[in-house]
């Protein structure tokens, strides 16, 4: 069985290397492709170089394939958004949020942030947690010196000019400043940093390493009592976000596949996954709360329809993928593939799994890690 696992690792390693992005310089990539033209300067932590491609596949809780250095942390970019969704689940479990239909204005206004940190808080109006989670918030303002109007990623993707304010719930617009507003509101609710919350409530209980970090910006601190508490970012458009290894990401994926249950504990209410994976009506593609779904095969036609994808990266650096398929109990993590090859990766992985009766039956108990080194590896 070990030999078979090593064979799958070898096949996946060879394939992952063939679709790896050639770019390794994170700072250069941010300057060219992620940071916005009229506000390009990073204000959060940036790890200068990414590591070579690596990944891991888990089925029925067993690691059946690994390739590359899966213990080495790297920036995960927008996968940070799924961590925010999990943090809301924790807040619901603890009764800090009663429902996602609650308004966020009372939480934000009590912070009384100065204009250099936030503007537009008085116009939050009927913005709810759900509006921030499903990307239908039309709030317009600035946070940590970045205005909602400068995050033009949807325009660059050909989805129209969605940066100006609009009535909450009327349209869908992925905007990192609004995502950061969700991080701010959660920090105010927990009254401590989200990194500390997630470490205690999620990451330590599932056995994650101590190498992961959740960074914010140099100016994203709020005063709670006598302490200055850092506020994390929900992505890495200006640096920051989750810095994590593939092995730790796979553990998070396993928790999601198990709908928040871990060793007899309910770390996140199972009902939360039903809500957060439900389709958002206004989204231009099948999406839940930050997660992309494959319910119609839109994300990856050749992969199971029961899967959910979290992605993050840049066109130059390549993309990170966390794939969670609760129905088939499969979790996969792959780092730094070319951005247009994610669907192909999942289809190839599905093909490899279906080719082997041991994996199809869920009989493989483990796999060797395959680390290939080639001349010129970074």
mmCIF file of C-alpha atoms in Angstrom:
data_model
loop_
_atom_site.group_PDB
_atom_site.id
_atom_site.type_symbol
_atom_site.label_atom_id
_atom_site.label_comp_id
_atom_site.label_asym_id
_atom_site.label_seq_id
_atom_site.Cartn_x
_atom_site.Cartn_y
_atom_site.Cartn_z
ATOM 1 C CA UNK A 1 0.000 0.000 0.000
ATOM 2 C CA UNK A 2 2.881 2.321 0.738
ATOM 3 C CA UNK A 3 4.280 1.636 -2.755
ATOM 4 C CA UNK A 4 0.925 2.523 -4.320
ATOM 5 C CA UNK A 5 0.760 5.751 -2.322
ATOM 6 C CA UNK A 6 4.245 6.674 -3.470
ATOM 7 C CA UNK A 7 3.186 6.032 -7.069
ATOM 8 C CA UNK A 8 0.304 8.495 -6.752
ATOM 9 C CA UNK A 9 2.667 11.014 -5.139
ATOM 10 C CA UNK A 10 5.073 10.613 -8.039
ATOM 11 C CA UNK A 11 2.337 11.103 -10.631
ATOM 12 C CA UNK A 12 0.979 14.185 -8.862
ATOM 13 C CA UNK A 13 4.472 15.639 -8.329
ATOM 14 C CA UNK A 14 5.321 15.287 -11.996
ATOM 15 C CA UNK A 15 2.024 16.822 -13.045
ATOM 16 C CA UNK A 16 2.177 19.662 -10.445
ATOM 17 C CA UNK A 17 5.645 20.594 -11.668
ATOM 18 C CA UNK A 18 4.385 20.734 -15.253
ATOM 19 C CA UNK A 19 1.741 23.363 -14.380
ATOM 20 C CA UNK A 20 3.784 25.373 -11.854
ATOM 21 C CA UNK A 21 4.028 29.101 -12.407
ATOM 22 C CA UNK A 22 7.585 30.223 -13.199
ATOM 23 C CA UNK A 23 7.394 33.344 -11.000
ATOM 24 C CA UNK A 24 8.909 33.214 -7.474
ATOM 25 C CA UNK A 25 9.354 36.892 -6.520
ATOM 26 C CA UNK A 26 6.320 37.827 -4.400
ATOM 27 C CA UNK A 27 7.102 41.534 -4.084
ATOM 28 C CA UNK A 28 7.561 41.946 -7.823
ATOM 29 C CA UNK A 29 4.372 40.005 -8.499
ATOM 30 C CA UNK A 30 2.357 42.131 -6.066
ATOM 31 C CA UNK A 31 3.641 45.286 -7.711
ATOM 32 C CA UNK A 32 2.638 44.046 -11.155
ATOM 33 C CA UNK A 33 -0.607 42.174 -10.721
ATOM 34 C CA UNK A 34 -2.289 42.359 -7.321
ATOM 35 C CA UNK A 35 -1.762 45.834 -5.892
ATOM 36 C CA UNK A 36 -4.063 48.409 -7.431
ATOM 37 C CA UNK A 37 -2.668 50.910 -9.881
ATOM 38 C CA UNK A 38 -3.345 54.040 -7.835
ATOM 39 C CA UNK A 39 -2.454 52.466 -4.474
ATOM 40 C CA UNK A 40 0.312 49.937 -5.153
ATOM 41 C CA UNK A 41 2.373 50.172 -1.995
ATOM 42 C CA UNK A 42 2.191 47.152 0.368
ATOM 43 C CA UNK A 43 1.294 47.985 3.961
ATOM 44 C CA UNK A 44 1.283 44.438 5.318
ATOM 45 C CA UNK A 45 3.791 41.643 5.736
ATOM 46 C CA UNK A 46 5.139 40.268 2.458
ATOM 47 C CA UNK A 47 7.342 37.187 2.368
ATOM 48 C CA UNK A 48 9.707 38.003 -0.527
ATOM 49 C CA UNK A 49 9.850 34.636 -2.277
ATOM 50 C CA UNK A 50 7.445 31.763 -2.547
ATOM 51 C CA UNK A 51 8.563 28.134 -2.292
ATOM 52 C CA UNK A 52 8.383 25.547 -5.089
ATOM 53 C CA UNK A 53 5.136 23.757 -5.811
ATOM 54 C CA UNK A 54 3.960 21.260 -3.234
ATOM 55 C CA UNK A 55 0.717 19.617 -2.223
ATOM 56 C CA UNK A 56 -1.167 16.956 -0.372
ATOM 57 C CA UNK A 57 -4.236 14.770 -0.947
ATOM 58 C CA UNK A 58 -6.284 13.301 1.910
ATOM 59 C CA UNK A 59 -9.036 10.710 1.545
ATOM 60 C CA UNK A 60 -11.148 9.393 4.434
ATOM 61 C CA UNK A 61 -8.767 11.210 6.811
ATOM 62 C CA UNK A 62 -5.660 9.428 5.480
ATOM 63 C CA UNK A 63 -2.895 11.141 3.527
ATOM 64 C CA UNK A 64 -2.690 9.261 0.249
ATOM 65 C CA UNK A 65 -0.310 11.534 -1.649
ATOM 66 C CA UNK A 66 2.202 14.281 -0.877
ATOM 67 C CA UNK A 67 4.738 16.051 -3.027
ATOM 68 C CA UNK A 68 7.214 18.808 -2.333
ATOM 69 C CA UNK A 69 7.862 20.431 1.028
ATOM 70 C CA UNK A 70 4.377 20.435 2.533
ATOM 71 C CA UNK A 71 5.590 21.607 5.966
ATOM 72 C CA UNK A 72 6.928 24.935 4.664
ATOM 73 C CA UNK A 73 4.559 27.923 5.132
ATOM 74 C CA UNK A 74 3.791 30.308 2.279
ATOM 75 C CA UNK A 75 1.418 33.207 1.658
ATOM 76 C CA UNK A 76 -2.082 31.937 0.835
ATOM 77 C CA UNK A 77 -3.571 35.209 -0.438
ATOM 78 C CA UNK A 78 -7.404 35.028 -0.716
ATOM 79 C CA UNK A 79 -7.672 31.674 1.042
ATOM 80 C CA UNK A 80 -7.569 33.946 4.108
ATOM 81 C CA UNK A 81 -11.207 34.760 3.337
ATOM 82 C CA UNK A 82 -12.305 31.217 4.204
ATOM 83 C CA UNK A 83 -10.629 31.641 7.590
ATOM 84 C CA UNK A 84 -12.873 34.659 8.169
ATOM 85 C CA UNK A 85 -15.896 32.491 7.363
ATOM 86 C CA UNK A 86 -14.726 29.919 9.928
ATOM 87 C CA UNK A 87 -14.203 32.699 12.481
ATOM 88 C CA UNK A 88 -17.827 33.787 12.039
ATOM 89 C CA UNK A 89 -18.822 30.174 12.719
ATOM 90 C CA UNK A 90 -16.853 30.269 15.966
ATOM 91 C CA UNK A 91 -18.537 33.558 16.948
ATOM 92 C CA UNK A 92 -21.949 31.976 16.315
ATOM 93 C CA UNK A 93 -21.017 28.950 18.403
ATOM 94 C CA UNK A 94 -19.985 31.219 21.276
ATOM 95 C CA UNK A 95 -23.121 33.350 21.003
ATOM 96 C CA UNK A 96 -21.144 36.493 20.157
ATOM 97 C CA UNK A 97 -23.223 36.788 16.983
ATOM 98 C CA UNK A 98 -26.830 35.629 17.147
ATOM 99 C CA UNK A 99 -27.460 35.609 13.409
ATOM 100 C CA UNK A 100 -25.785 36.767 10.214
ATOM 101 C CA UNK A 101 -28.780 39.062 9.687
ATOM 102 C CA UNK A 102 -27.566 41.275 12.558
ATOM 103 C CA UNK A 103 -26.279 44.732 11.678
ATOM 104 C CA UNK A 104 -22.538 45.354 11.889
ATOM 105 C CA UNK A 105 -22.845 49.127 12.410
ATOM 106 C CA UNK A 106 -23.216 48.913 16.218
ATOM 107 C CA UNK A 107 -20.061 46.807 16.411
ATOM 108 C CA UNK A 108 -18.046 49.157 14.196
ATOM 109 C CA UNK A 109 -19.347 52.460 15.582
ATOM 110 C CA UNK A 110 -18.445 51.596 19.163
ATOM 111 C CA UNK A 111 -14.771 51.488 18.103
ATOM 112 C CA UNK A 112 -14.903 55.206 17.209
ATOM 113 C CA UNK A 113 -12.008 54.904 14.761
ATOM 114 C CA UNK A 114 -10.260 58.110 13.642
ATOM 115 C CA UNK A 115 -10.487 59.187 9.953
ATOM 116 C CA UNK A 116 -6.939 58.034 9.211
ATOM 117 C CA UNK A 117 -8.078 54.491 10.028
ATOM 118 C CA UNK A 118 -11.646 54.508 8.717
ATOM 119 C CA UNK A 119 -14.079 56.764 6.910
ATOM 120 C CA UNK A 120 -17.703 56.079 6.014
ATOM 121 C CA UNK A 121 -18.600 54.164 9.178
ATOM 122 C CA UNK A 122 -21.650 56.392 9.608
ATOM 123 C CA UNK A 123 -22.990 55.173 6.241
ATOM 124 C CA UNK A 124 -22.988 51.460 7.077
ATOM 125 C CA UNK A 125 -26.760 51.675 7.387
ATOM 126 C CA UNK A 126 -28.387 48.258 7.018
ATOM 127 C CA UNK A 127 -25.125 46.382 6.317
ATOM 128 C CA UNK A 128 -25.335 42.935 7.928
ATOM 129 C CA UNK A 129 -22.806 40.198 8.558
ATOM 130 C CA UNK A 130 -24.386 38.327 5.655
ATOM 131 C CA UNK A 131 -23.799 41.211 3.257
ATOM 132 C CA UNK A 132 -20.099 41.128 4.115
ATOM 133 C CA UNK A 133 -19.934 37.340 3.921
ATOM 134 C CA UNK A 134 -21.693 36.937 0.582
ATOM 135 C CA UNK A 135 -20.021 39.972 -1.041
ATOM 136 C CA UNK A 136 -23.264 41.882 -1.573
ATOM 137 C CA UNK A 137 -22.294 44.781 0.703
ATOM 138 C CA UNK A 138 -22.359 48.121 -1.080
ATOM 139 C CA UNK A 139 -20.651 49.999 1.753
ATOM 140 C CA UNK A 140 -18.412 52.774 0.474
ATOM 141 C CA UNK A 141 -15.592 54.142 2.573
ATOM 142 C CA UNK A 142 -11.954 53.673 3.492
ATOM 143 C CA UNK A 143 -10.231 51.340 5.917
ATOM 144 C CA UNK A 144 -6.551 51.414 6.897
ATOM 145 C CA UNK A 145 -5.996 54.127 4.283
ATOM 146 C CA UNK A 146 -7.459 52.119 1.368
ATOM 147 C CA UNK A 147 -10.758 53.217 -0.202
ATOM 148 C CA UNK A 148 -13.318 50.781 -1.622
ATOM 149 C CA UNK A 149 -13.074 52.559 -4.972
ATOM 150 C CA UNK A 150 -9.453 51.476 -5.553
ATOM 151 C CA UNK A 151 -10.117 47.719 -5.464
ATOM 152 C CA UNK A 152 -10.983 47.222 -9.116
ATOM 153 C CA UNK A 153 -10.433 43.481 -9.420
ATOM 154 C CA UNK A 154 -13.977 42.807 -10.646
ATOM 155 C CA UNK A 155 -13.613 45.462 -13.333
ATOM 156 C CA UNK A 156 -10.348 43.911 -14.480
ATOM 157 C CA UNK A 157 -12.117 40.551 -14.735
ATOM 158 C CA UNK A 158 -14.724 42.049 -17.041
ATOM 159 C CA UNK A 159 -17.535 42.032 -14.479
ATOM 160 C CA UNK A 160 -18.362 45.724 -14.679
ATOM 161 C CA UNK A 161 -17.636 48.758 -12.544
ATOM 162 C CA UNK A 162 -18.746 47.572 -9.128
ATOM 163 C CA UNK A 163 -16.602 49.726 -6.862
ATOM 164 C CA UNK A 164 -19.026 52.594 -6.154
ATOM 165 C CA UNK A 165 -21.540 52.342 -3.346
ATOM 166 C CA UNK A 166 -24.816 50.554 -4.070
ATOM 167 C CA UNK A 167 -27.750 49.326 -1.965
ATOM 168 C CA UNK A 168 -26.801 46.386 0.217
ATOM 169 C CA UNK A 169 -27.894 43.063 -1.246
ATOM 170 C CA UNK A 170 -28.584 44.473 -4.710
ATOM 171 C CA UNK A 171 -25.452 43.211 -6.445
ATOM 172 C CA UNK A 172 -22.319 41.119 -5.908
ATOM 173 C CA UNK A 173 -18.852 42.668 -5.723
ATOM 174 C CA UNK A 174 -15.704 41.075 -4.358
ATOM 175 C CA UNK A 175 -13.876 43.969 -2.714
ATOM 176 C CA UNK A 176 -10.962 43.435 -0.352
ATOM 177 C CA UNK A 177 -11.636 46.589 1.658
ATOM 178 C CA UNK A 178 -15.132 45.291 2.471
ATOM 179 C CA UNK A 179 -13.622 41.907 3.333
ATOM 180 C CA UNK A 180 -11.252 43.718 5.686
ATOM 181 C CA UNK A 181 -14.287 45.396 7.246
ATOM 182 C CA UNK A 182 -15.534 41.905 8.118
ATOM 183 C CA UNK A 183 -12.180 41.188 9.796
ATOM 184 C CA UNK A 184 -12.465 44.429 11.758
ATOM 185 C CA UNK A 185 -16.007 43.651 12.927
ATOM 186 C CA UNK A 186 -14.978 40.148 14.017
ATOM 187 C CA UNK A 187 -12.010 41.508 15.977
ATOM 188 C CA UNK A 188 -14.346 43.895 17.778
ATOM 189 C CA UNK A 189 -16.755 41.062 18.585
ATOM 190 C CA UNK A 190 -14.077 38.729 19.964
ATOM 191 C CA UNK A 191 -12.188 41.604 21.592
ATOM 192 C CA UNK A 192 -8.885 39.992 20.611
ATOM 193 C CA UNK A 193 -6.934 39.301 17.469
ATOM 194 C CA UNK A 194 -8.381 36.768 15.038
ATOM 195 C CA UNK A 195 -5.036 34.984 14.908
ATOM 196 C CA UNK A 196 -5.283 34.355 18.659
ATOM 197 C CA UNK A 197 -8.933 33.256 18.339
ATOM 198 C CA UNK A 198 -8.243 30.852 15.490
ATOM 199 C CA UNK A 199 -5.146 29.438 17.146
ATOM 200 C CA UNK A 200 -7.059 28.621 20.329
ATOM 201 C CA UNK A 201 -10.418 27.624 18.866
ATOM 202 C CA UNK A 202 -9.427 25.922 15.590
ATOM 203 C CA UNK A 203 -5.769 25.446 14.754
ATOM 204 C CA UNK A 204 -4.446 24.022 18.029
ATOM 205 C CA UNK A 205 -7.385 21.601 18.473
ATOM 206 C CA UNK A 206 -6.890 20.152 14.968
ATOM 207 C CA UNK A 207 -3.156 19.701 15.546
ATOM 208 C CA UNK A 208 -1.786 22.423 13.271
ATOM 209 C CA UNK A 209 1.854 23.428 13.584
ATOM 210 C CA UNK A 210 2.993 26.682 15.163
ATOM 211 C CA UNK A 211 4.426 27.988 11.878
ATOM 212 C CA UNK A 212 1.262 29.582 10.472
ATOM 213 C CA UNK A 213 0.572 33.300 10.847
ATOM 214 C CA UNK A 214 -2.318 35.653 10.101
ATOM 215 C CA UNK A 215 -0.988 39.119 9.350
ATOM 216 C CA UNK A 216 -2.635 42.483 9.024
ATOM 217 C CA UNK A 217 -1.174 45.863 8.082
ATOM 218 C CA UNK A 218 1.282 48.163 9.802
ATOM 219 C CA UNK A 219 -1.594 50.524 10.651
ATOM 220 C CA UNK A 220 -4.413 48.008 11.291
ATOM 221 C CA UNK A 221 -4.576 48.175 15.085
ATOM 222 C CA UNK A 222 -7.515 49.095 17.292
ATOM 223 C CA UNK A 223 -7.654 50.033 20.950
ATOM 224 C CA UNK A 224 -9.578 47.613 23.138
ATOM 225 C CA UNK A 225 -9.288 48.667 26.732
ATOM 226 C CA UNK A 226 -5.625 49.402 27.357
ATOM 227 C CA UNK A 227 -4.339 47.168 24.548
ATOM 228 C CA UNK A 228 -3.614 47.796 20.875
ATOM 229 C CA UNK A 229 -5.057 44.749 19.101
ATOM 230 C CA UNK A 230 -3.959 43.871 15.547
ATOM 231 C CA UNK A 231 -6.627 43.429 12.874
ATOM 232 C CA UNK A 232 -5.796 40.866 10.195
ATOM 233 C CA UNK A 233 -6.479 41.241 6.483
ATOM 234 C CA UNK A 234 -8.693 38.975 4.419
ATOM 235 C CA UNK A 235 -6.253 38.745 1.540
ATOM 236 C CA UNK A 236 -2.866 39.987 0.375
ATOM 237 C CA UNK A 237 -3.584 42.782 -2.090
ATOM 238 C CA UNK A 238 -1.361 44.999 0.029
ATOM 239 C CA UNK A 239 0.466 42.242 1.895
ATOM 240 C CA UNK A 240 -0.741 40.422 4.994
ATOM 241 C CA UNK A 241 -3.187 37.557 5.120
ATOM 242 C CA UNK A 242 -2.662 33.915 6.021
ATOM 243 C CA UNK A 243 0.857 32.460 5.876
ATOM 244 C CA UNK A 244 0.527 28.698 6.152
ATOM 245 C CA UNK A 245 1.890 25.327 5.055
ATOM 246 C CA UNK A 246 0.090 22.836 2.831
ATOM 247 C CA UNK A 247 -0.077 20.303 5.661
ATOM 248 C CA UNK A 248 -1.811 22.810 7.953
ATOM 249 C CA UNK A 249 -4.165 23.883 5.154
ATOM 250 C CA UNK A 250 -5.085 20.226 4.653
ATOM 251 C CA UNK A 251 -6.043 19.988 8.329
ATOM 252 C CA UNK A 252 -8.331 22.989 7.923
ATOM 253 C CA UNK A 253 -9.811 21.304 4.864
ATOM 254 C CA UNK A 254 -10.436 18.125 6.844
ATOM 255 C CA UNK A 255 -12.267 20.147 9.509
ATOM 256 C CA UNK A 256 -14.465 21.697 6.818
ATOM 257 C CA UNK A 257 -15.105 18.318 5.186
ATOM 258 C CA UNK A 258 -16.235 17.066 8.601
ATOM 259 C CA UNK A 259 -18.472 20.141 8.921
ATOM 260 C CA UNK A 260 -16.679 21.485 11.963
ATOM 261 C CA UNK A 261 -16.517 18.271 13.973
ATOM 262 C CA UNK A 262 -13.152 17.088 15.290
ATOM 263 C CA UNK A 263 -12.446 14.213 17.685
ATOM 264 C CA UNK A 264 -15.917 14.425 19.176
ATOM 265 C CA UNK A 265 -15.807 18.222 19.520
ATOM 266 C CA UNK A 266 -17.920 20.702 17.616
ATOM 267 C CA UNK A 267 -15.369 23.411 16.813
ATOM 268 C CA UNK A 268 -17.752 25.050 14.341
ATOM 269 C CA UNK A 269 -21.527 24.350 14.209
ATOM 270 C CA UNK A 270 -22.308 21.900 11.400
ATOM 271 C CA UNK A 271 -25.265 24.083 10.402
ATOM 272 C CA UNK A 272 -22.816 26.883 9.659
ATOM 273 C CA UNK A 273 -21.451 24.941 6.689
ATOM 274 C CA UNK A 274 -24.950 24.501 5.312
ATOM 275 C CA UNK A 275 -25.380 28.276 5.379
ATOM 276 C CA UNK A 276 -21.900 29.249 4.222
ATOM 277 C CA UNK A 277 -21.897 26.771 1.311
ATOM 278 C CA UNK A 278 -25.395 27.700 0.109
ATOM 279 C CA UNK A 279 -25.438 29.453 -3.268
ATOM 280 C CA UNK A 280 -25.427 33.249 -3.231
ATOM 281 C CA UNK A 281 -28.129 34.460 -5.596
ATOM 282 C CA UNK A 282 -26.328 37.583 -6.828
ATOM 283 C CA UNK A 283 -22.924 35.963 -7.436
ATOM 284 C CA UNK A 284 -21.811 35.736 -11.087
ATOM 285 C CA UNK A 285 -20.562 32.179 -10.528
ATOM 286 C CA UNK A 286 -21.756 29.426 -8.142
ATOM 287 C CA UNK A 287 -20.450 30.667 -4.795
ATOM 288 C CA UNK A 288 -21.259 30.549 -1.130
ATOM 289 C CA UNK A 289 -19.644 32.699 1.551
ATOM 290 C CA UNK A 290 -16.231 33.166 -0.140
ATOM 291 C CA UNK A 291 -16.150 29.486 -1.244
ATOM 292 C CA UNK A 292 -16.581 28.586 -4.912
ATOM 293 C CA UNK A 293 -18.789 25.558 -5.438
ATOM 294 C CA UNK A 294 -18.669 22.994 -8.226
ATOM 295 C CA UNK A 295 -22.370 22.167 -8.044
ATOM 296 C CA UNK A 296 -22.860 22.689 -11.786
ATOM 297 C CA UNK A 297 -19.325 21.743 -12.791
ATOM 298 C CA UNK A 298 -18.528 25.402 -13.464
ATOM 299 C CA UNK A 299 -15.293 25.383 -11.470
ATOM 300 C CA UNK A 300 -13.979 22.020 -12.731
ATOM 301 C CA UNK A 301 -16.211 20.045 -15.143
ATOM 302 C CA UNK A 302 -14.254 16.824 -14.625
ATOM 303 C CA UNK A 303 -14.265 16.939 -10.814
ATOM 304 C CA UNK A 304 -17.028 15.856 -8.398
ATOM 305 C CA UNK A 305 -19.976 18.248 -8.194
ATOM 306 C CA UNK A 306 -19.878 17.921 -4.407
ATOM 307 C CA UNK A 307 -16.608 19.854 -4.073
ATOM 308 C CA UNK A 308 -15.855 23.368 -2.807
ATOM 309 C CA UNK A 309 -12.782 25.424 -3.689
ATOM 310 C CA UNK A 310 -10.849 28.137 -1.882
ATOM 311 C CA UNK A 311 -8.245 29.843 -4.026
ATOM 312 C CA UNK A 312 -5.683 32.591 -3.726
ATOM 313 C CA UNK A 313 -2.680 33.936 -5.575
ATOM 314 C CA UNK A 314 -1.747 36.122 -8.501
ATOM 315 C CA UNK A 315 -1.548 35.502 -12.204
ATOM 316 C CA UNK A 316 2.251 35.782 -12.128
ATOM 317 C CA UNK A 317 2.968 33.819 -8.953
ATOM 318 C CA UNK A 318 0.365 31.147 -9.584
ATOM 319 C CA UNK A 319 -2.539 30.074 -7.417
ATOM 320 C CA UNK A 320 -3.029 28.138 -4.227
ATOM 321 C CA UNK A 321 -5.964 25.741 -4.070
ATOM 322 C CA UNK A 322 -7.786 24.185 -1.129
ATOM 323 C CA UNK A 323 -10.341 21.645 -2.366
ATOM 324 C CA UNK A 324 -12.898 20.184 0.044
ATOM 325 C CA UNK A 325 -15.244 17.396 -1.084
ATOM 326 C CA UNK A 326 -17.307 16.330 1.962
ATOM 327 C CA UNK A 327 -19.345 13.747 0.067
ATOM 328 C CA UNK A 328 -16.290 11.779 -1.076
ATOM 329 C CA UNK A 329 -14.198 12.743 1.992
ATOM 330 C CA UNK A 330 -11.410 14.151 -0.146
ATOM 331 C CA UNK A 331 -9.284 17.176 0.702
ATOM 332 C CA UNK A 332 -6.564 18.452 -1.612
ATOM 333 C CA UNK A 333 -4.070 21.284 -1.378
ATOM 334 C CA UNK A 334 -1.856 22.404 -4.240
ATOM 335 C CA UNK A 335 0.444 25.413 -4.264
ATOM 336 C CA UNK A 336 1.502 27.739 -7.065
ATOM 337 C CA UNK A 337 -0.090 26.258 -10.162
ATOM 338 C CA UNK A 338 -0.687 28.515 -13.142
ATOM 339 C CA UNK A 339 -3.974 30.289 -12.574
ATOM 340 C CA UNK A 340 -5.671 28.797 -15.640
ATOM 341 C CA UNK A 341 -4.883 25.200 -14.647
ATOM 342 C CA UNK A 342 -6.883 24.746 -11.426
ATOM 343 C CA UNK A 343 -9.774 22.943 -13.113
ATOM 344 C CA UNK A 344 -7.335 20.742 -14.984
ATOM 345 C CA UNK A 345 -5.523 19.917 -11.736
ATOM 346 C CA UNK A 346 -8.737 18.720 -10.110
ATOM 347 C CA UNK A 347 -9.732 16.749 -13.169
ATOM 348 C CA UNK A 348 -6.303 15.084 -13.338
ATOM 349 C CA UNK A 349 -6.403 14.303 -9.611
ATOM 350 C CA UNK A 350 -9.892 12.805 -9.974
ATOM 351 C CA UNK A 351 -8.696 10.713 -12.905
ATOM 352 C CA UNK A 352 -5.693 9.407 -10.950
ATOM 353 C CA UNK A 353 -7.887 8.510 -7.983
ATOM 354 C CA UNK A 354 -10.439 6.757 -10.170
ATOM 355 C CA UNK A 355 -7.697 4.819 -11.950
ATOM 356 C CA UNK A 356 -6.616 3.123 -8.715
ATOM 357 C CA UNK A 357 -9.081 0.734 -7.030
ATOM 358 C CA UNK A 358 -7.318 1.164 -3.664
ATOM 359 C CA UNK A 359 -8.089 4.886 -3.596
ATOM 360 C CA UNK A 360 -11.523 4.402 -5.104
ATOM 361 C CA UNK A 361 -12.353 2.048 -2.236
ATOM 362 C CA UNK A 362 -10.699 4.277 0.354
ATOM 363 C CA UNK A 363 -8.346 1.466 1.323
ATOM 364 C CA UNK A 364 -5.012 3.292 1.266
ATOM 365 C CA UNK A 365 -3.679 3.917 4.755
ATOM 366 C CA UNK A 366 -0.828 6.276 3.978
ATOM 367 C CA UNK A 367 1.638 7.580 1.478
ATOM 368 C CA UNK A 368 5.289 8.470 1.303
ATOM 369 C CA UNK A 369 6.194 12.092 0.702
ATOM 370 C CA UNK A 370 7.929 12.700 -2.588
ATOM 371 C CA UNK A 371 10.262 15.687 -2.709
ATOM 372 C CA UNK A 372 11.822 16.181 -6.098
ATOM 373 C CA UNK A 373 14.612 18.679 -6.600
ATOM 374 C CA UNK A 374 15.614 19.977 -9.976
ATOM 375 C CA UNK A 375 18.428 22.282 -11.105
ATOM 376 C CA UNK A 376 17.355 25.870 -10.569
ATOM 377 C CA UNK A 377 14.823 25.116 -7.809
ATOM 378 C CA UNK A 378 14.235 28.130 -5.563
#
